[in-house]
CSV table of C-alpha atoms in Angstrom, one decimal:
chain,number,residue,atom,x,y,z
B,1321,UNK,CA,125.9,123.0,123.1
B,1322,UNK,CA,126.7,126.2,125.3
B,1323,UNK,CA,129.8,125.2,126.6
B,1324,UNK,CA,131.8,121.7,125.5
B,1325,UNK,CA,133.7,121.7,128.8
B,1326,UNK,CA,130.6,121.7,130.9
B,1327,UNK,CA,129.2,118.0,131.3
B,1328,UNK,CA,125.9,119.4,133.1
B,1329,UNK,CA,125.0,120.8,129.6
B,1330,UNK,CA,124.6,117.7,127.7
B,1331,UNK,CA,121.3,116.5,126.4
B,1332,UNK,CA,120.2,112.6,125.9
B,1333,UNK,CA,120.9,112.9,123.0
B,1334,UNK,CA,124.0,114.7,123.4
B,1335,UNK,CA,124.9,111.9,125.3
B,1336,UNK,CA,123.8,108.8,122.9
B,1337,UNK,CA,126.0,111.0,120.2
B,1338,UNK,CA,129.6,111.6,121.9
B,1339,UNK,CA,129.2,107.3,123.2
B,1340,UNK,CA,128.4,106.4,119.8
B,1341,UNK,CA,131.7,108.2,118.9
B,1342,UNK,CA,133.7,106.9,121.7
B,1343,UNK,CA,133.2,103.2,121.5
B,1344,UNK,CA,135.0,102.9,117.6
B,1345,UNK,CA,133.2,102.3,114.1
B,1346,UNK,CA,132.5,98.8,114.6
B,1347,UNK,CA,130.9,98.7,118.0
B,1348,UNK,CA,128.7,102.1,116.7
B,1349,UNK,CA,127.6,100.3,113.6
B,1350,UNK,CA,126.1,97.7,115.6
B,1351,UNK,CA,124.8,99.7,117.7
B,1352,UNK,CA,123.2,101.8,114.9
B,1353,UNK,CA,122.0,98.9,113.0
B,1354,UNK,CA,119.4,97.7,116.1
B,1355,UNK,CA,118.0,101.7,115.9
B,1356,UNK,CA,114.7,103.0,113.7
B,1357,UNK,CA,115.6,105.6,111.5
B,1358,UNK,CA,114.3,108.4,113.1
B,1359,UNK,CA,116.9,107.7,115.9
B,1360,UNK,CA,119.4,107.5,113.4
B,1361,UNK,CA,118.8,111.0,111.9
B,1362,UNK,CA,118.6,112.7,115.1
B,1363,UNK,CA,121.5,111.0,116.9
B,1364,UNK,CA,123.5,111.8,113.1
B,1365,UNK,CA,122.6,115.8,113.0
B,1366,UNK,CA,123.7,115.8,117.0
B,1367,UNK,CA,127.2,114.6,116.0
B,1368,UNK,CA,127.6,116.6,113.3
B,1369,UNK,CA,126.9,119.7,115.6
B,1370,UNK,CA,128.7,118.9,118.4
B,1371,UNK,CA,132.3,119.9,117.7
B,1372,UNK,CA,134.8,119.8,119.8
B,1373,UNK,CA,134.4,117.8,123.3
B,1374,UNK,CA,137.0,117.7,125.6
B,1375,UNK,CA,138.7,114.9,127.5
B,1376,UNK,CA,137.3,115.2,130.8
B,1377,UNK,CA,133.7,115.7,129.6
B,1378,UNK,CA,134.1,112.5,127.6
B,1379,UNK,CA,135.3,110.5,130.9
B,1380,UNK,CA,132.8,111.9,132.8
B,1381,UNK,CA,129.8,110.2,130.6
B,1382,UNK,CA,132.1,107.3,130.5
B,1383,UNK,CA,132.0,107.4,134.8
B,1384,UNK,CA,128.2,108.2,135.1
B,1385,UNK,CA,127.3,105.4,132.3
B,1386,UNK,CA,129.2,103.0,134.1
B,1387,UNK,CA,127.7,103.8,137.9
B,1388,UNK,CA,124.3,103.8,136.4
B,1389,UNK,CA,124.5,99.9,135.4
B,1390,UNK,CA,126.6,98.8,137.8
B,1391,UNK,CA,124.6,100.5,140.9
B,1392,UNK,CA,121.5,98.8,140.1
B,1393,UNK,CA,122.9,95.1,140.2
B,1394,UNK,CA,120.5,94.0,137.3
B,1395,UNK,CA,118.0,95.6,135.2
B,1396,UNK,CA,114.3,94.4,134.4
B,1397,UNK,CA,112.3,96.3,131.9
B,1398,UNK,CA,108.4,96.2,131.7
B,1399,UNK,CA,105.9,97.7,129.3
B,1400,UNK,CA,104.8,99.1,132.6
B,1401,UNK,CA,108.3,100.7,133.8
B,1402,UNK,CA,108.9,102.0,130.1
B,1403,UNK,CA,105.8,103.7,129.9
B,1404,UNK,CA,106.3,105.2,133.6
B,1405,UNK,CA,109.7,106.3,131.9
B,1406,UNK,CA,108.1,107.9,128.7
B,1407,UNK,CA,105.5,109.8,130.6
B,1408,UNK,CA,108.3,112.3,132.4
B,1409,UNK,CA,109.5,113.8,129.1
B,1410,UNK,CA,106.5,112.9,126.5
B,1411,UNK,CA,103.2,114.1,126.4
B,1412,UNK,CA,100.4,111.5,126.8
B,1413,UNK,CA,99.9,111.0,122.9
B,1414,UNK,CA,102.8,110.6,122.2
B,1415,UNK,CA,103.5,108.0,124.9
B,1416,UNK,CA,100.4,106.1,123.6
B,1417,UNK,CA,101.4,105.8,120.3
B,1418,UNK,CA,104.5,104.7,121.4
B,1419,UNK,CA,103.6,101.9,123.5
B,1420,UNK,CA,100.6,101.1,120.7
B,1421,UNK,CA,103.8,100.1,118.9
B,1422,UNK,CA,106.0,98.2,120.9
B,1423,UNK,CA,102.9,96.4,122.6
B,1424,UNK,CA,102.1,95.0,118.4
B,1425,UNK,CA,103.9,92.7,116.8
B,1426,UNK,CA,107.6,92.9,116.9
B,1427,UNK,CA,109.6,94.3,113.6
B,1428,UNK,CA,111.1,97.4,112.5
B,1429,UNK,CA,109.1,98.4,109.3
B,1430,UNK,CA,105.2,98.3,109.0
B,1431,UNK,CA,105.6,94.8,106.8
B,1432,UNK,CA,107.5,93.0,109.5
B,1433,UNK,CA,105.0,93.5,112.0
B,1434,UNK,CA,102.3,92.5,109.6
B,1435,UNK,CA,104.1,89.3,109.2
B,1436,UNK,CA,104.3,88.4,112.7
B,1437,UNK,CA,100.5,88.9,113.1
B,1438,UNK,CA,98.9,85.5,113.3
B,1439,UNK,CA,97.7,84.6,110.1
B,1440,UNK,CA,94.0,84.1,111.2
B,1441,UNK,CA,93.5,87.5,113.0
B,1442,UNK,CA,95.2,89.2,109.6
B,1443,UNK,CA,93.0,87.3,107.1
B,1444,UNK,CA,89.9,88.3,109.9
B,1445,UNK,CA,90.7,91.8,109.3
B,1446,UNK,CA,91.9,91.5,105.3
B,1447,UNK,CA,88.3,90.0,104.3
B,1448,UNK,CA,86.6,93.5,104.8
B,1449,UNK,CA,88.8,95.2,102.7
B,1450,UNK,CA,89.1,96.3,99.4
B,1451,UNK,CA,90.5,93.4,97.2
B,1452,UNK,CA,93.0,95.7,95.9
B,1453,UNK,CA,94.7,96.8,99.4
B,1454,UNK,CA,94.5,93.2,100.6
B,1455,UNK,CA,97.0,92.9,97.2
B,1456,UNK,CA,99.0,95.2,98.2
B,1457,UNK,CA,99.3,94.0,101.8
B,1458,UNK,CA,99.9,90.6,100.6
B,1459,UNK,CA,102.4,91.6,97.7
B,1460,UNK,CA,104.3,93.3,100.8
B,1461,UNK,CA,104.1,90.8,103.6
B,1462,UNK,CA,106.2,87.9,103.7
B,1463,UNK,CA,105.8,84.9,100.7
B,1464,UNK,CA,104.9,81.9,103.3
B,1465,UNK,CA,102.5,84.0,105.4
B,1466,UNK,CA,100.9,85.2,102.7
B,1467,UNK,CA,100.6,81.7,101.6
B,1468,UNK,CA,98.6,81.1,104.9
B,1469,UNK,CA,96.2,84.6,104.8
B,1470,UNK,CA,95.1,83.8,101.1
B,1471,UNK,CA,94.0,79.9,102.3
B,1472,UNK,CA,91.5,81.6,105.3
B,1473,UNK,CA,90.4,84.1,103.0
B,1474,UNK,CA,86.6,83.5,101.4
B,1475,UNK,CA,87.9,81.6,98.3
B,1476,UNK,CA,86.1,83.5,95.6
B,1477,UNK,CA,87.3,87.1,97.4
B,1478,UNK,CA,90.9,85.5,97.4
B,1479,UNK,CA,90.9,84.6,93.6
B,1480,UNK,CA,89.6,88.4,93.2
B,1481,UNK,CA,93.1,89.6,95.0
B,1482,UNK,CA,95.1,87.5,93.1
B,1483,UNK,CA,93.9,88.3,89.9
B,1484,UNK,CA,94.6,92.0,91.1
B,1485,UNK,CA,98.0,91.0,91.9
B,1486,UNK,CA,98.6,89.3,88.7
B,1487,UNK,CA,97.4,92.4,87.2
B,1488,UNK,CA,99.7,94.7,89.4
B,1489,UNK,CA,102.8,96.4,88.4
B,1490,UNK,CA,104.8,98.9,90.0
B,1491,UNK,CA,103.2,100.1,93.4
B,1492,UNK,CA,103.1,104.1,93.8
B,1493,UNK,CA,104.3,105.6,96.9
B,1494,UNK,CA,101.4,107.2,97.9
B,1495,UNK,CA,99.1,104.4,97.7
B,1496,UNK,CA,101.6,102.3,100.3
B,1497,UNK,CA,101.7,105.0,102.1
B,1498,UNK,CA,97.9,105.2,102.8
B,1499,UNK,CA,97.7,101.5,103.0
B,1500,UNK,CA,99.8,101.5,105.9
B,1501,UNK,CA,98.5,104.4,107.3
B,1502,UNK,CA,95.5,102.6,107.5
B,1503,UNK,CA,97.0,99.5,108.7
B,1504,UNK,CA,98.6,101.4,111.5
B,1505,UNK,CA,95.5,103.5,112.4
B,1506,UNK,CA,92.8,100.9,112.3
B,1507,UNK,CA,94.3,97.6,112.7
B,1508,UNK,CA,97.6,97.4,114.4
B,1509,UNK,CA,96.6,100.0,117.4
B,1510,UNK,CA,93.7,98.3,117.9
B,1511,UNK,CA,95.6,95.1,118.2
B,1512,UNK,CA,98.2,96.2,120.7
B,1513,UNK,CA,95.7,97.5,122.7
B,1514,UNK,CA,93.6,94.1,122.9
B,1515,UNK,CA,96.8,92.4,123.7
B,1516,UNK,CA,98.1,93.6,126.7
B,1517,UNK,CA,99.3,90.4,128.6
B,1518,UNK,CA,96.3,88.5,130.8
B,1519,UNK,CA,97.7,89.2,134.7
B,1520,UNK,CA,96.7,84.7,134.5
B,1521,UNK,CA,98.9,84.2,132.3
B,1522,UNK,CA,102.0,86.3,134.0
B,1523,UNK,CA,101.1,84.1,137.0
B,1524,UNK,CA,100.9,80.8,134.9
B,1525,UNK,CA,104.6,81.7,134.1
B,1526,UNK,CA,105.8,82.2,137.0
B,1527,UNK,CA,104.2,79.2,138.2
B,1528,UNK,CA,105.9,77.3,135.3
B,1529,UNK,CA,109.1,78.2,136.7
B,1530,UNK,CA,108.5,77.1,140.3
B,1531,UNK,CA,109.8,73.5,141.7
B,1532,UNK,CA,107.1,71.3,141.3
B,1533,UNK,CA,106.2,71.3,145.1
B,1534,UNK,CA,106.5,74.9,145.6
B,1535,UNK,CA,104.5,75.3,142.2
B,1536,UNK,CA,101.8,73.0,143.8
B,1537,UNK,CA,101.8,74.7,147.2
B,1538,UNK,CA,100.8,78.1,145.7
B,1539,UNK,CA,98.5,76.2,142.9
B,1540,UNK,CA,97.0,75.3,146.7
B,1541,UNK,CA,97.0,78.8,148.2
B,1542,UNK,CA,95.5,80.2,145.4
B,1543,UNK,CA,92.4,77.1,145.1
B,1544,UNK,CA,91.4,77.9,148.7
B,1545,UNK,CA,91.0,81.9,148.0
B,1546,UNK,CA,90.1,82.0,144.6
B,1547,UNK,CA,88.8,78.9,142.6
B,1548,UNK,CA,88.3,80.5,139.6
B,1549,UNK,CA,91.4,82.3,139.2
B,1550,UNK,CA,93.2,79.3,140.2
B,1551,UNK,CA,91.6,77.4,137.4
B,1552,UNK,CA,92.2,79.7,134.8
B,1553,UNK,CA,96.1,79.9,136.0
B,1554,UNK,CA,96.4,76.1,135.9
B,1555,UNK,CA,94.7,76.0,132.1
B,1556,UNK,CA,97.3,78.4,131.2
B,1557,UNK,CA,99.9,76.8,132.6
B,1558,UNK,CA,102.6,74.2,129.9
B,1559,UNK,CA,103.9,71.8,131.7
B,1560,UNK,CA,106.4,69.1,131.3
B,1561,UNK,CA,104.0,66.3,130.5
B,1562,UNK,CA,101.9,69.2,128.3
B,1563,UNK,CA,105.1,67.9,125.6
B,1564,UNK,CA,103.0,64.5,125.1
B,1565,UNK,CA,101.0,66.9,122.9
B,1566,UNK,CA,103.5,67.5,120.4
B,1567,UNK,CA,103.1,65.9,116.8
B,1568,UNK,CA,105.9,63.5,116.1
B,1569,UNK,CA,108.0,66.3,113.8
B,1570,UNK,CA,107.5,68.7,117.1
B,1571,UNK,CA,109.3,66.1,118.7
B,1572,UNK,CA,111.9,65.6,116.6
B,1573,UNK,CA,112.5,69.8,116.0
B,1574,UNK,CA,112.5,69.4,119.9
B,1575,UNK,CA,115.2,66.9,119.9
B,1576,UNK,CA,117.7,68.1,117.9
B,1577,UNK,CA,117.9,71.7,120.6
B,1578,UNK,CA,118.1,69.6,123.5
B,1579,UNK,CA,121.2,69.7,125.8
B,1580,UNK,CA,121.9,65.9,125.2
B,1581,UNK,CA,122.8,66.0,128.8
B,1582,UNK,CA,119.5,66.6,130.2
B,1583,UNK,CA,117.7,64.3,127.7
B,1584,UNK,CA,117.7,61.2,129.7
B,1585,UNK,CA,117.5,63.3,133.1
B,1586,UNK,CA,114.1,64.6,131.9
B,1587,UNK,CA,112.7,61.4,130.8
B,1588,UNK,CA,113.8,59.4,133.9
B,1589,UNK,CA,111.0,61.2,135.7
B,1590,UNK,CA,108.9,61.0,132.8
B,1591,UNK,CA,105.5,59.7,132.2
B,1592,UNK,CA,105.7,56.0,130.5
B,1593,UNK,CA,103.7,57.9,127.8
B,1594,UNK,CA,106.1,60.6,127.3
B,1595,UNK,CA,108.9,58.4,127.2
B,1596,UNK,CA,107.7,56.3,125.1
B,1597,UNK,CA,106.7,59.6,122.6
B,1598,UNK,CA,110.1,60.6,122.5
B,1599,UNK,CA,112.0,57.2,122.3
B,1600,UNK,CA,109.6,56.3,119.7
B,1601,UNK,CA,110.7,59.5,117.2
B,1602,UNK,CA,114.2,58.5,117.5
B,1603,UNK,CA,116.3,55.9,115.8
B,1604,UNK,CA,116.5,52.4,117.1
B,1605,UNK,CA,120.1,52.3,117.8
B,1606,UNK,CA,119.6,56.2,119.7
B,1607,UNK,CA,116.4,54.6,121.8
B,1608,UNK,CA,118.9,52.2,122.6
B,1609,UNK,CA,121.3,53.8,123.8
B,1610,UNK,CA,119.0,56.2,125.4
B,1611,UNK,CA,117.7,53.5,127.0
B,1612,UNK,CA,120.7,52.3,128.4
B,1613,UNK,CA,122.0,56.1,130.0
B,1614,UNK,CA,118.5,56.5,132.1
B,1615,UNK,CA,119.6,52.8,133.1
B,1616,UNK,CA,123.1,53.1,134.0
B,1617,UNK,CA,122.6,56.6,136.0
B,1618,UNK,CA,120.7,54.9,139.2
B,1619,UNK,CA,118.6,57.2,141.2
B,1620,UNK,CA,118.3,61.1,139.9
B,1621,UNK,CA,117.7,63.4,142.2
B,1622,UNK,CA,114.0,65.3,142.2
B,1623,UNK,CA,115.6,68.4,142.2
B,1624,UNK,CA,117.8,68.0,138.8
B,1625,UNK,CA,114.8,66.1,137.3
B,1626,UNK,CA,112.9,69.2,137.5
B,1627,UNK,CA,115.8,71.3,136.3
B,1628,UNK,CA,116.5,68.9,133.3
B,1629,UNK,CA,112.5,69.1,132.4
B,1630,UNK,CA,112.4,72.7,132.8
B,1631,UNK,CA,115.1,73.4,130.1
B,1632,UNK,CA,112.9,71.3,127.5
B,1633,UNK,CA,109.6,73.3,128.3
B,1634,UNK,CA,111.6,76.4,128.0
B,1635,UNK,CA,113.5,75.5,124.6
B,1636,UNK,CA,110.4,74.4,123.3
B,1637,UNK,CA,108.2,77.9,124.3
B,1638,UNK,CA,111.3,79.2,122.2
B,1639,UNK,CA,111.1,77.4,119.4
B,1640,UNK,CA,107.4,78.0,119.3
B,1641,UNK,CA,107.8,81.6,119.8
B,1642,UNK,CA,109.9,81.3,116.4
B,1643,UNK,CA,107.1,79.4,114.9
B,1644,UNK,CA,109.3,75.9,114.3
B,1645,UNK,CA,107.0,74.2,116.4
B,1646,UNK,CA,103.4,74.2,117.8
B,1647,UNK,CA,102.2,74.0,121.4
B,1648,UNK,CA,99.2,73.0,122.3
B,1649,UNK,CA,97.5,74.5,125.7
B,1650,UNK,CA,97.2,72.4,128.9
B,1651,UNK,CA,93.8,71.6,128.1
B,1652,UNK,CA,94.1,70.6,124.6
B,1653,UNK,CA,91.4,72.4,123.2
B,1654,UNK,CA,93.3,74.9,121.2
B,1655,UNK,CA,97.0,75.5,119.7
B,1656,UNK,CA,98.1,78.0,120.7
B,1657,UNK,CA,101.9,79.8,120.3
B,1658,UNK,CA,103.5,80.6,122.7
């Protein structure tokens, strides 16, 4: 740093570094812990060069952090906006590969994101490979998703990996090494670039989160310019009633997240058969009483009906997301997670 009392002489990094410093050990070692190494290491060799900072530099980040959150009201990050971002002080490569890896599956080492691949596209891939690296993959990945690649493997190729497992001692270094190379090269680029998100199924969210008539008036709007796209945007849509699809332990995962609240709220403008789903996967003397609340409230307003059956559909695309349940599209042919 040329001069430690000029502020206009800071880098990014710079930056990152003296806040890190200023916030106290325990808010930095959170902070740290949600960083990849490589962050680590440069922010670390920044600190340890940068000396002596005054006071009036230090309040100055402190001012121009706080003006840039507070001036924009909120902030909404996009894979689009954070590769607009990138591109003004990385070259195009390295952007790529960048985005290649938060587009993939989410988790900080190579292992994690393997084990938040679905287990069918990873066993697709895994069959056409040497019995010996899918042992290493599977030795790696997590115990219960392993569990669930070996079972879509061919059976006699799957008995050849374990026996190579049973067989296998300690891994060397080099050979994980060029096992994930590999993985990251051939497989997991070429996933996050097949997954960039359907602009449907943006609009079939957004849709989701519409009041039922504004939802249906643009469902409308859309039918009368473009039936096709409209189709496809209502298949993709999850619904309230889409719930009725659940299996009865979906139901009861379901039930034990809801805001006990909303429960009878949702059901009062319920389907029979949804109601009758959900009263049916609950103890007698909690159907009961159940029963009794969606009787004793009267008339519900439309408005806090929808609310109440929004916050189920959204709990359960979370518990889905976490893999503790299983939605099924609004057309039923496929499950699908969300």
């Amino acid at each position: 740093m040329r001069s430690k009392d000029d502020y206009r002489s800071l880098t990014g990094v710079q930056k990152a570094a003296l806040l890190l410093m200023s916030v106290g050990e325990e808010s930095a070692s959170k902070l740290v812990a949600m960083m990849h190494d490589d962050e680590i290491r440069e922010i670390s060799q920044t600190m340890a060069n940068l000396g002596t900072v005054s006071a009036t530099v230090v309040e100055r980040l402190f001012v121009e952090f706080a003006d840039s959150i507070s001036s924009t009201g909120s902030l909404t990050g996009t894979f689009e906006s954070t590769e607009r971002l990138l591109a003004k002080v990385l070259d195009k490569s390295k952007v790529d590969q960048i985005m290649e890896e938060i587009r993939g599956p989410a988790g900080r080492t190579m292992w994690d994101k393997l084990s938040n691949v679905n287990e069918s596209v990873l066993a697709n891939y895994l069959k056409n490979e040497y019995p010996q690296t899918v042992a290493v993959v599977l030795s790696k990945i997590k115990p219960d998703h392993a569990s669930r690649v070996v079972a879509l493997l061919p059976e006699a190729f799957a008995m050849e990996v374990i026996m190579r497992m049973l067989r296998m001692e300690s891994i060397q270094k080099d050979v994980i090494d060029d096992v994930e190379r590999t993985l990251r090269n051939e497989f997991l680029s070429n996933l996050a670039r097949s997954s960039k998100r359907d602009a449907h199924e943006l609009i079939a969210e957004i849709f989701n989160n519409l009041d039922r008539n504004t939802e249906q008036r643009f469902v409308t709007a859309l039918e009368e310019r473009n039936r096709d796209s409209a189709e496809k945007v209502k298949s993709l849509m999850f619904t309230f009633e889409d719930l009725a699809k659940l299996d009865p332990g979906g139901v009861q995962t379901l039930m034990r997240g809801v805001d006990k609240t909303k429960l009878p709220i949702a059901l009062k403008g319920a389907s029979e058969t949804l109601r009758d789903l959900f009263l049916s996967n609950m103890s007698e003397r909690a159907s009961k009483m159940l029963r009794e609340d969606m009787a004793a409230m009267g008339p519900v307003r439309l408005k806090d009906v929808e609310e109440a059956q929004m916050s189920m559909v959204n709990l359960a695309k979370e518990l889905a997301a976490k893999g503790e349940l299983i939605l099924a599209d609004s057309k039923g042919d496929d499950e699908l997670i969300y």
